[in-house]
Tab-separated table of C-alpha atoms in Angstrom:
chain	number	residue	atom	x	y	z
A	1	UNK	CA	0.000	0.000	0.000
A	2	UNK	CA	1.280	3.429	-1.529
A	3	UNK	CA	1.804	5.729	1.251
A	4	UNK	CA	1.739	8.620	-1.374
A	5	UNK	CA	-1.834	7.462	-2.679
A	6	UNK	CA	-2.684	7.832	0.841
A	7	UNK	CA	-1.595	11.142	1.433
A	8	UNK	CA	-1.921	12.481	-2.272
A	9	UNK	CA	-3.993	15.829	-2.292
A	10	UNK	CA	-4.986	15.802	1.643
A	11	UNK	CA	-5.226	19.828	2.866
A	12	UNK	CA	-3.063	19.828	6.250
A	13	UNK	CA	-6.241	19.639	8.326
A	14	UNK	CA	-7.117	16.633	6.849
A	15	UNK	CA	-3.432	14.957	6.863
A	16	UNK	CA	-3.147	15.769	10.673
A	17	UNK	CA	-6.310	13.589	10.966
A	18	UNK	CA	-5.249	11.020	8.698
A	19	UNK	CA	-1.798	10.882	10.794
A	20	UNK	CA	-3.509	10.447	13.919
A	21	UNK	CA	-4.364	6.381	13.745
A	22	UNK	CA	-4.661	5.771	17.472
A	23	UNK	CA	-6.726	6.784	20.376
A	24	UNK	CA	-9.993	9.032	20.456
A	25	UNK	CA	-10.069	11.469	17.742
A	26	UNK	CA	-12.984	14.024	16.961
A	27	UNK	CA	-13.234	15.128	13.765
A	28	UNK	CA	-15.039	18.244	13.240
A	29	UNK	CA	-16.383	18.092	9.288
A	30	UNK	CA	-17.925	21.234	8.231
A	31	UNK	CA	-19.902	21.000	4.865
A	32	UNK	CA	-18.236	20.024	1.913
A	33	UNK	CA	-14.171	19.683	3.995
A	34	UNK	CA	-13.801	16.702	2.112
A	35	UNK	CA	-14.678	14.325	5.570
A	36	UNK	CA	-15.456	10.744	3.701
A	37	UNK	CA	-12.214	11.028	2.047
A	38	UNK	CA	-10.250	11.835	5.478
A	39	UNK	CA	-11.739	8.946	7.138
A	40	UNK	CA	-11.240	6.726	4.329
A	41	UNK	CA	-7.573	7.824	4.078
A	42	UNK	CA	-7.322	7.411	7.681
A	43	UNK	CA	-8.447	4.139	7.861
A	44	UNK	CA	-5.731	2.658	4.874
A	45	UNK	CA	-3.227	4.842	6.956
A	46	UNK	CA	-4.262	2.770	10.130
A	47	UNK	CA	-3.252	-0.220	8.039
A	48	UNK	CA	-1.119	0.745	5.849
A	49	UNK	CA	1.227	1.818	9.189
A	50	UNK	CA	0.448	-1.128	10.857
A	51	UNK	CA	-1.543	0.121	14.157
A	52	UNK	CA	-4.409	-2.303	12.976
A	53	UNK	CA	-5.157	-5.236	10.602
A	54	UNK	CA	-8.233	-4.698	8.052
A	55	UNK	CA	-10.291	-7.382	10.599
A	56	UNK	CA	-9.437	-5.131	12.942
A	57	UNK	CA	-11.456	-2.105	12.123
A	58	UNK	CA	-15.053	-1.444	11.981
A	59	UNK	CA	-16.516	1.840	10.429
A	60	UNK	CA	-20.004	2.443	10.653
A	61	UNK	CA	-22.251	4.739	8.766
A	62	UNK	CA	-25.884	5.760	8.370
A	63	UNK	CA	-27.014	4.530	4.994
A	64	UNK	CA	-26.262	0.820	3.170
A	65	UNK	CA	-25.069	3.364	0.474
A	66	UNK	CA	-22.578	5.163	2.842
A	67	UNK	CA	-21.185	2.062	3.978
A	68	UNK	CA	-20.676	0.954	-0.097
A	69	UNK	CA	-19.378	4.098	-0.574
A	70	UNK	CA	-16.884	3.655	2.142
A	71	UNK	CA	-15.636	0.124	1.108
A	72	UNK	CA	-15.257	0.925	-2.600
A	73	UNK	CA	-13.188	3.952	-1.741
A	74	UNK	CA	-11.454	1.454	0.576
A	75	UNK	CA	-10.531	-1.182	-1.821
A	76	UNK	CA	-9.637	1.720	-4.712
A	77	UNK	CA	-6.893	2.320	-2.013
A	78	UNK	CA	-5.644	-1.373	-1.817
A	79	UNK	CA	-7.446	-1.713	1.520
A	80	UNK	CA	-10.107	-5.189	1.863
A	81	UNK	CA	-11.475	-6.887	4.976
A	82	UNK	CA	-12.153	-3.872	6.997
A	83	UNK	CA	-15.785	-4.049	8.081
A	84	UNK	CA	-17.927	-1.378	6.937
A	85	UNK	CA	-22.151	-1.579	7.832
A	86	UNK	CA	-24.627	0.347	9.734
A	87	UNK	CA	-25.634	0.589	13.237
A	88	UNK	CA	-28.449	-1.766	12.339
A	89	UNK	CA	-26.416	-4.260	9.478
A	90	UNK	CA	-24.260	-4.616	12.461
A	91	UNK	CA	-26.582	-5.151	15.297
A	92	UNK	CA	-28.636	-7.595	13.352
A	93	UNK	CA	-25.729	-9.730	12.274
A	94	UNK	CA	-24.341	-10.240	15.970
A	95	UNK	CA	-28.022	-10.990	17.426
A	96	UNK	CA	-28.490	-14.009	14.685
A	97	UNK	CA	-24.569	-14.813	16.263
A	98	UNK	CA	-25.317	-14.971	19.602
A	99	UNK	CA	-29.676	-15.322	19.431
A	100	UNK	CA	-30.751	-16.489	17.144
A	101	UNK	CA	-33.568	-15.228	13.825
A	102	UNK	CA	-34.976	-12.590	15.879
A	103	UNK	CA	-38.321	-12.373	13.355
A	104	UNK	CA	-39.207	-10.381	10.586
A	105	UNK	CA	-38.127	-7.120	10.479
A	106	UNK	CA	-40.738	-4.760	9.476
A	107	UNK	CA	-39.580	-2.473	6.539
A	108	UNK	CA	-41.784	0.241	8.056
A	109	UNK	CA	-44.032	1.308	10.835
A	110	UNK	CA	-46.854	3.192	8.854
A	111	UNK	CA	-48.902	0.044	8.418
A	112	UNK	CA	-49.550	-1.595	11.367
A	113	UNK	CA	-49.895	2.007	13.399
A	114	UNK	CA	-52.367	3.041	10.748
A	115	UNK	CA	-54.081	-0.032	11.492
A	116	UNK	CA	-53.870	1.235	15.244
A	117	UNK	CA	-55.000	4.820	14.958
A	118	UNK	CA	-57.926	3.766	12.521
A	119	UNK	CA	-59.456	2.965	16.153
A	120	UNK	CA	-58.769	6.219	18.088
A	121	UNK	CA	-61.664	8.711	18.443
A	122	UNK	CA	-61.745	11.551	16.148
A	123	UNK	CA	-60.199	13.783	14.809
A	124	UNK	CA	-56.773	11.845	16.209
A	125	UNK	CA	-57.294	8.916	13.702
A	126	UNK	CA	-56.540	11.229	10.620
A	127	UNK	CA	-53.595	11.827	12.103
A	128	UNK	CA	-50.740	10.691	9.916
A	129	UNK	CA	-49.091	7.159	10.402
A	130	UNK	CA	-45.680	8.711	10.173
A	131	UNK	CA	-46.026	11.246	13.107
A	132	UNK	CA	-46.876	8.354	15.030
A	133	UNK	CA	-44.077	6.270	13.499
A	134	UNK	CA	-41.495	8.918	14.226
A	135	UNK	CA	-42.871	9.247	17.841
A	136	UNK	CA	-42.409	5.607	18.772
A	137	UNK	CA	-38.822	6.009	16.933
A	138	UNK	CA	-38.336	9.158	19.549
A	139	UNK	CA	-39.152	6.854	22.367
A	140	UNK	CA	-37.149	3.824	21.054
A	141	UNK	CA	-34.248	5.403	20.748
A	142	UNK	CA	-34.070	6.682	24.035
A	143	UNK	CA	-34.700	3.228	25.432
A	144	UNK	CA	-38.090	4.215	27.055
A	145	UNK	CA	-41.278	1.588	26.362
A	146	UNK	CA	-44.490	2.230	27.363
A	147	UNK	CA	-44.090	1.668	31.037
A	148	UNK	CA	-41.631	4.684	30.934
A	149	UNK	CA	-43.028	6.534	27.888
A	150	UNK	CA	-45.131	8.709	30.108
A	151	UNK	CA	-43.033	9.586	32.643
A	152	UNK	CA	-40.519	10.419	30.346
A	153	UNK	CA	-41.760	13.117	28.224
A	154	UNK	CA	-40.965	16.207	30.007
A	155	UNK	CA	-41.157	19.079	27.793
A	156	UNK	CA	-41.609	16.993	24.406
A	157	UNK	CA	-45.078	16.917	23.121
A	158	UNK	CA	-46.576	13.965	21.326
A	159	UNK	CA	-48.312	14.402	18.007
A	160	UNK	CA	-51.844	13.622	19.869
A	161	UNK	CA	-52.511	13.559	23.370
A	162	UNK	CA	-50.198	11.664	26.103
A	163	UNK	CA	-52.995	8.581	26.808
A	164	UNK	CA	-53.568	8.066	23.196
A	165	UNK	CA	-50.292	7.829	22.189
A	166	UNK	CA	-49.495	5.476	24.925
A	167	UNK	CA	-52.393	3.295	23.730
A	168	UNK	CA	-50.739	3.758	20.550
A	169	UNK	CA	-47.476	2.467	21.747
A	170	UNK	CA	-48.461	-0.552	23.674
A	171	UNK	CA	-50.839	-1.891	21.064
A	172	UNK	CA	-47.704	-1.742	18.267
A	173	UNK	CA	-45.650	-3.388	20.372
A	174	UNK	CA	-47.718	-6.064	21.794
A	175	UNK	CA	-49.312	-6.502	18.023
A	176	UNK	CA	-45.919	-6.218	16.689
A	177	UNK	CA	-44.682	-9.181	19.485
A	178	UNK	CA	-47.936	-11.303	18.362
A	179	UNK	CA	-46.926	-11.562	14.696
A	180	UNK	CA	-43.380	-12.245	15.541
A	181	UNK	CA	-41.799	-9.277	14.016
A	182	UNK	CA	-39.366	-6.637	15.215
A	183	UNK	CA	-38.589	-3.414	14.024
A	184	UNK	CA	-34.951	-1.497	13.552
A	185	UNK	CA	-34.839	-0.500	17.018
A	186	UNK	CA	-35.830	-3.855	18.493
A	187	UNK	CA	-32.413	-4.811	16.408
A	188	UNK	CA	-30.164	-2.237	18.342
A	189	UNK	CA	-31.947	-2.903	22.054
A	190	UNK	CA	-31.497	-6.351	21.323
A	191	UNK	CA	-28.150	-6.182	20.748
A	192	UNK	CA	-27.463	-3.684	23.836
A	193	UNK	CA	-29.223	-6.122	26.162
A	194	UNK	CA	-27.294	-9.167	24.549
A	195	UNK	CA	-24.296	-7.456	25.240
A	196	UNK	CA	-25.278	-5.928	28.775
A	197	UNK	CA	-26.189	-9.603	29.932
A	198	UNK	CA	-23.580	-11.894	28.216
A	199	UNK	CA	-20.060	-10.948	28.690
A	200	UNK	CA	-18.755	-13.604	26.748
A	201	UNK	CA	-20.053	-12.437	23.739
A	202	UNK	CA	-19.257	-8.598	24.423
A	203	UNK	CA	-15.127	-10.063	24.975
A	204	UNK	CA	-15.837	-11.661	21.749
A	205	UNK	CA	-16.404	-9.036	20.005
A	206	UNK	CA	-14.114	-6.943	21.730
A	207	UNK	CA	-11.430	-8.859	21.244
A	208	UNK	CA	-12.415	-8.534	17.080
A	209	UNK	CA	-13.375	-5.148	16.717
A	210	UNK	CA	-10.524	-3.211	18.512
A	211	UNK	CA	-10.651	-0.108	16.466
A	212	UNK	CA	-14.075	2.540	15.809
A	213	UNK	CA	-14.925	5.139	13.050
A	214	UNK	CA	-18.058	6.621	13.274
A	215	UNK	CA	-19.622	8.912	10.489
A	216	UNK	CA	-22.125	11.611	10.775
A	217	UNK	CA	-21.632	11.202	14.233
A	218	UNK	CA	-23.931	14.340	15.057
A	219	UNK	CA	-26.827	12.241	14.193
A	220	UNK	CA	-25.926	9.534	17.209
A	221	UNK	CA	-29.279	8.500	19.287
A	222	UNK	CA	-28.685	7.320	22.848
A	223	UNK	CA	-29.831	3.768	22.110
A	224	UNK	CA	-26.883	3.208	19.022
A	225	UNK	CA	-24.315	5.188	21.434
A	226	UNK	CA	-25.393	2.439	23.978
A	227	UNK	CA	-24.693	-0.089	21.871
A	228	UNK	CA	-20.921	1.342	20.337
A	229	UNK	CA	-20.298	1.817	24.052
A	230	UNK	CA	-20.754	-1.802	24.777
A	231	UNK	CA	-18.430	-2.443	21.459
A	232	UNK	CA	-15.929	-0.043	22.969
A	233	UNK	CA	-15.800	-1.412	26.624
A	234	UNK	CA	-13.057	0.219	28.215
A	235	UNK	CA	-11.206	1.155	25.681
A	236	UNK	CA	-10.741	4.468	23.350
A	237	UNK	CA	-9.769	3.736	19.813
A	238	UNK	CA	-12.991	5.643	18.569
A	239	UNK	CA	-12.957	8.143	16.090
A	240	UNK	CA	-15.799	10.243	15.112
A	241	UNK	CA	-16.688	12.343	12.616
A	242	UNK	CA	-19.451	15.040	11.723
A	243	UNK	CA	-20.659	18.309	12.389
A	244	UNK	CA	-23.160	19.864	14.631
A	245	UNK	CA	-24.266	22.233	12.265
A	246	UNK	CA	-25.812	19.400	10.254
A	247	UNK	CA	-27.742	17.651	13.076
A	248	UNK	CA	-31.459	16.652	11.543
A	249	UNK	CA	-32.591	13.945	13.201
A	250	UNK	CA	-33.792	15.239	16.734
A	251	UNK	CA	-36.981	14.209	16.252
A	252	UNK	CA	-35.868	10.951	16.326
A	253	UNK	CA	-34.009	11.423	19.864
A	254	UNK	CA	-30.396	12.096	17.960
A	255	UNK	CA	-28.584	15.302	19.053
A	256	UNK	CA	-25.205	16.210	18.304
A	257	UNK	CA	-24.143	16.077	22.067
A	258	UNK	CA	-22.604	13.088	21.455
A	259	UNK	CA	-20.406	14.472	19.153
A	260	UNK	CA	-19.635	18.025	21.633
A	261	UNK	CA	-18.924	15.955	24.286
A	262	UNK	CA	-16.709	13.776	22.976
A	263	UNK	CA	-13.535	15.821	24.389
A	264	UNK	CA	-14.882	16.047	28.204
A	265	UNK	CA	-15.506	12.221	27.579
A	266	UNK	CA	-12.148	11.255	26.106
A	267	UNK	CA	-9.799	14.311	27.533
A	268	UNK	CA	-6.861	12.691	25.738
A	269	UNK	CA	-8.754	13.188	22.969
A	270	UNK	CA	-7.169	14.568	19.641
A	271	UNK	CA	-9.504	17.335	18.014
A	272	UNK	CA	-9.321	18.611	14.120
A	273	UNK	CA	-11.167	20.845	12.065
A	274	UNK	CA	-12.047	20.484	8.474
A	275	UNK	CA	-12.932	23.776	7.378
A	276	UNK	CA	-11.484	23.801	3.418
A	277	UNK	CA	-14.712	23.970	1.647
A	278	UNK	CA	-14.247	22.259	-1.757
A	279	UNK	CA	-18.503	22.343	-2.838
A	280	UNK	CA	-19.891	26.430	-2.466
A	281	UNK	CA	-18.657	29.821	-3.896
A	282	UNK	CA	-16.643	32.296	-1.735
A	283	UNK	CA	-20.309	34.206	-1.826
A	284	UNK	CA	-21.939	31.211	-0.644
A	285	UNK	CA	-19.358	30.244	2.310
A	286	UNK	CA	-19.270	34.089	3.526
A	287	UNK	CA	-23.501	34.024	3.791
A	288	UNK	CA	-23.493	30.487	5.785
A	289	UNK	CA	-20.478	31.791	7.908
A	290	UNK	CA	-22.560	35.049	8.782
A	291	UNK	CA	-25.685	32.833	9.820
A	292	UNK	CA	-24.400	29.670	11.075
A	293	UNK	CA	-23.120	31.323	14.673
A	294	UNK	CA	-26.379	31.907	15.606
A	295	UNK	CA	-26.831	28.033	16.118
A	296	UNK	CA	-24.133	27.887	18.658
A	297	UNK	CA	-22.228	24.374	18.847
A	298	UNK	CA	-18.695	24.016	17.849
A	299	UNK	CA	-17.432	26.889	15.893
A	300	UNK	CA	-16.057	26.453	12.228
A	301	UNK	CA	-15.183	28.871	9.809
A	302	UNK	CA	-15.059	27.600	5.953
A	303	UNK	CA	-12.574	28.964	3.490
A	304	UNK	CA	-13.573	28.713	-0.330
A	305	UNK	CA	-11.317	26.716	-2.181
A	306	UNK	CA	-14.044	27.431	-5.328
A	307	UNK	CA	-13.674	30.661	-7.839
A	308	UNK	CA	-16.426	33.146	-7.390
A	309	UNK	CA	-19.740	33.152	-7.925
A	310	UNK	CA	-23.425	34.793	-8.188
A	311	UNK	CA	-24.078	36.376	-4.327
A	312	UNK	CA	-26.968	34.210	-3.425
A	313	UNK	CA	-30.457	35.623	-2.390
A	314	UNK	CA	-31.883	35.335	0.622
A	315	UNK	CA	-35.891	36.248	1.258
A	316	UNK	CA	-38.210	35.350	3.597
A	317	UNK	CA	-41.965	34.830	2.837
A	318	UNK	CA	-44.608	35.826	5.237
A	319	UNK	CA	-46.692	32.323	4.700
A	320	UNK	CA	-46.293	28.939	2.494
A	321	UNK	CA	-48.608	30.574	-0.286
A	322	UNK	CA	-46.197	33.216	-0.719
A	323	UNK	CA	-43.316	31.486	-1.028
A	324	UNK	CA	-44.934	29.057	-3.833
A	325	UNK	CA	-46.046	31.898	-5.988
A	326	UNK	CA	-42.215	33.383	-5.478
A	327	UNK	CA	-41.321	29.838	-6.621
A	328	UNK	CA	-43.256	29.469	-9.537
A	329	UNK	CA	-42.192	33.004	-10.448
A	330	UNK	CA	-38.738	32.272	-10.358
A	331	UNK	CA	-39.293	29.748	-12.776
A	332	UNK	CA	-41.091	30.760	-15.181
A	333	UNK	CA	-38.065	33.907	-14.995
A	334	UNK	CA	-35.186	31.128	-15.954
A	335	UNK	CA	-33.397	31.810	-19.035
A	336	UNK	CA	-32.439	28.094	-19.271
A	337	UNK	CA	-34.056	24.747	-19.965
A	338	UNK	CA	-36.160	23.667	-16.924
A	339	UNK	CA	-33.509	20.357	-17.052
A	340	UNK	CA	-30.950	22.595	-15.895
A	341	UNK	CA	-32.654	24.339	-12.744
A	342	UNK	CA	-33.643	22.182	-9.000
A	343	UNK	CA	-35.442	22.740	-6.317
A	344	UNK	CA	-33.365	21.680	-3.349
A	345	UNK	CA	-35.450	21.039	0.223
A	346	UNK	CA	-33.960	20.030	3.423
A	347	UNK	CA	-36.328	16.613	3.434
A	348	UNK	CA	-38.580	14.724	1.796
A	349	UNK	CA	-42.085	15.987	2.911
A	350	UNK	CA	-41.299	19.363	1.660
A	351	UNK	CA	-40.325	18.373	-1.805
A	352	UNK	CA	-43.603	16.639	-1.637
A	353	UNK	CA	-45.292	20.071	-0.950
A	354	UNK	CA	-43.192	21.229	-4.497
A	355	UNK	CA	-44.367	18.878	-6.364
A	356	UNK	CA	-48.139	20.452	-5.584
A	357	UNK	CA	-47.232	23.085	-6.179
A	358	UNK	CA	-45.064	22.689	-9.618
A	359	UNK	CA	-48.118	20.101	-10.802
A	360	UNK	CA	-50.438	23.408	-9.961
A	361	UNK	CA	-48.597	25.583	-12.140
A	362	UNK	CA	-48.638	23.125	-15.215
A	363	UNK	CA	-44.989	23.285	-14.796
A	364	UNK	CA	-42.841	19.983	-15.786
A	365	UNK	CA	-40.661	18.362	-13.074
A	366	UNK	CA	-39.065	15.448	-12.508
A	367	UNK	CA	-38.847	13.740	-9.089
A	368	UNK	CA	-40.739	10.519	-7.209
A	369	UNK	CA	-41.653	11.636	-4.348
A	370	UNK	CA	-45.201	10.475	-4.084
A	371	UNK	CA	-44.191	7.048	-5.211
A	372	UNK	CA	-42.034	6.597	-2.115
A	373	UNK	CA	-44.406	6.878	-0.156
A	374	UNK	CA	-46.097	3.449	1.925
A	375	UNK	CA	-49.359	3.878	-0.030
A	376	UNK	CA	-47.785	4.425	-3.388
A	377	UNK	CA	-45.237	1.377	-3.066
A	378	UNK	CA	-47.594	-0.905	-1.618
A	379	UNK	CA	-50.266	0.238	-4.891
A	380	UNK	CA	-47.133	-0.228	-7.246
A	381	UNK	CA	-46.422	-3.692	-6.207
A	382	UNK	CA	-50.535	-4.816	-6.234
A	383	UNK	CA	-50.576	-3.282	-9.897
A	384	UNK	CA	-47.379	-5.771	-10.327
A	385	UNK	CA	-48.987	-8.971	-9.128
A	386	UNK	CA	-52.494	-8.456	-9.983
A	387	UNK	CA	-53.619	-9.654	-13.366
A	388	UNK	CA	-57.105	-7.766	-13.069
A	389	UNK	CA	-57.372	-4.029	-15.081
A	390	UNK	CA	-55.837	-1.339	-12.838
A	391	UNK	CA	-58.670	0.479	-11.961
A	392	UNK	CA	-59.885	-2.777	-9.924
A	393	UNK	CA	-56.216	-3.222	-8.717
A	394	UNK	CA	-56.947	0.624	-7.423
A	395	UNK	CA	-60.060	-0.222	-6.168
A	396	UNK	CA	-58.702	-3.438	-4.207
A	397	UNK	CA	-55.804	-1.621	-2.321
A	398	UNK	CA	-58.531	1.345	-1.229
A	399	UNK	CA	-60.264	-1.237	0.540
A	400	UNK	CA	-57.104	-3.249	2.007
């Protein structure tokens, strides 16, 4: 292994990372610092120096596609055997070692808590599956069940009132138990309590897995930090990466004070910035440094590596309606083909609400949205396997 592939093009914030190959290490990755490519180089250069063997190491990631990602850039650099997965891909893999199938694992919520709230009084059961989904994912994740769900809320609000929700909650998991299935949570508890209550198979692993990278590590959830603490034991070769900035899934119970306090946890800890921005404009970098103070955190200032461009425009709307019209506006104002323009939203719902409004405005778009949603998968796959017309394939899944 080339020591000069390794090294070739790294900014000195990112080689003082790479160089560091034992012991905690915090990476602080602002937006586009280049942070895949400074883990993956810092994983070879963990090898390639021999601190570790490829068996050795286990990097875990968010996404299926993150953890590809992370191998093929791995293997591009002569590097194989190193373990790359998610939370979950991990978690299920060592329960079916050490207990066995541990059911089905449902690829979603939606349907059996829509089944659920079809039975709670109105107005509550129009409200949508997913808010309930993502409130039994809040819970989950911090460990709670419906014996502590109550208790437990302090100032978080549930999408309908505290007693329905906990009916809510104890019906999907005792209907959930019934069938035999378990969801992605049940994967990472079960793995936690494994671990808590067999010490065999926590030395086990230990004695495998002796070195940690962890990737968008602002988006950690006390129930998968449970479960990389019980990987760690009481050791400290643990390196994380992310940024605070970037945090987006609190309202699944992740917060980036895992990634904060990784320095009061680890005080030998080695901290390094990434703040070479290789993705925006100068003009772009100096709006986001003017704004992103305000969120407090860890502070990062990014330096354009880019040539200049347009100064971006930033204008509020007074309600949704207004913004749509200034959006469909804009449009219809481009001097280009509509291929070449996007509409970029922070998550999924919202492009949903673009769609609307583009489909309103007679305006062409592409984007699938609507069919990833439950409902339009589940009609997709009945128009699939039914051999009846589609209007009666419709029909059938209306009534399902």
């Amino acid at each position: 292994m080339n020591r000069d592939v390794i090294f070739a093009g790294l900014n000195d914030e990112q080689r003082a990372a790479v160089e560091a190959t034992t012991g905690p290490v915090c990476i602080l990755a602002g937006a586009g610092t280049g942070k895949t490519t400074t883990i993956t180089r810092r994983i070879a250069w963990q090898v390639a120096s021999g601190a570790f063997s490829p068996g050795d190491l286990v990097a875990v990631t968010f996404t299926d596609k993150a953890a590809g990602e992370l191998r093929a850039r791995l293997a591009a650099l002569g590097v194989e055997g190193v373990r790359a997965s998610t939370f979950h891909s991990a978690a299920l893999a060592l329960v079916r070692r050490f207990g066995g199938d541990p059911g089905r694992i449902l690829p979603t919520k939606a349907l059996l808590l829509r089944q659920i709230a079809n039975r709670l009084p109105a107005p509550y059961k129009f409200r949508p599956a997913a808010d309930l989904a993502t409130e039994v994912e809040w819970a989950k994740n911090r460990r709670l069940t419906p014996a502590t769900y109550a208790a437990s809320l302090g100032e978080h609000e549930p999408p309908i009132p505290v007693d329905l929700m906990l009916r809510v909650f104890q019906q999907y998991e005792r209907r959930k138990a019934e069938a035999g299935n378990v969801d992605f949570e049940d994967l990472l508890e079960r793995a936690v309590v494994l671990f808590e209550n067999d010490a065999g198979a926590a030395e086990l692993v230990r004695s495998r897995w002796r070195a940690f990278t962890v990737d968008e590590y602002q988006d950690v959830n006390l129930l998968q930090q449970s479960l990389l603490d019980l990987w760690l034991g009481d050791r400290d070769d643990l390196c994380v990466v992310g940024d605070d900035y970037q945090s987006i899934y609190a309202f699944t119970g992740a917060g980036p004070e895992h990634l904060l306090g990784m320095p009061m946890r680890f005080p030998n800890a080695q901290v390094f910035r990434l703040e070479e921005n290789y993705r925006s404009t100068p003009q772009v970098l100096e709006l986001a440094n003017t704004l992103v103070p305000r969120l407090g955190g860890a502070e990062k200032t990014l330096r354009a590596t880019r040539p200049d461009g347009p100064d971006p425009v930033v204008r509020p709307y007074p309600d949704a309606a207004s913004e749509d019209a200034a959006l469909v506006e804009a449009i219809r104002a481009l001097e280009c083909d509509l291929e070449d323009a996007a509409i970029l939203a922070r998550t999924n719902a919202r492009l949903t609400d673009f769609e609307q409004v583009l489909h309103d405005a007679r305006i062409p778009y592409q984007g699938a949205s609507l069919l990833d949603r439950d409902a339009a998968r589940r009609l997709c796959r009945r128009l699939e396997r039914s051999p009846a017309p589609a209007d009666e394939a419709v029909r059938a899944e209306a009534r399902a």
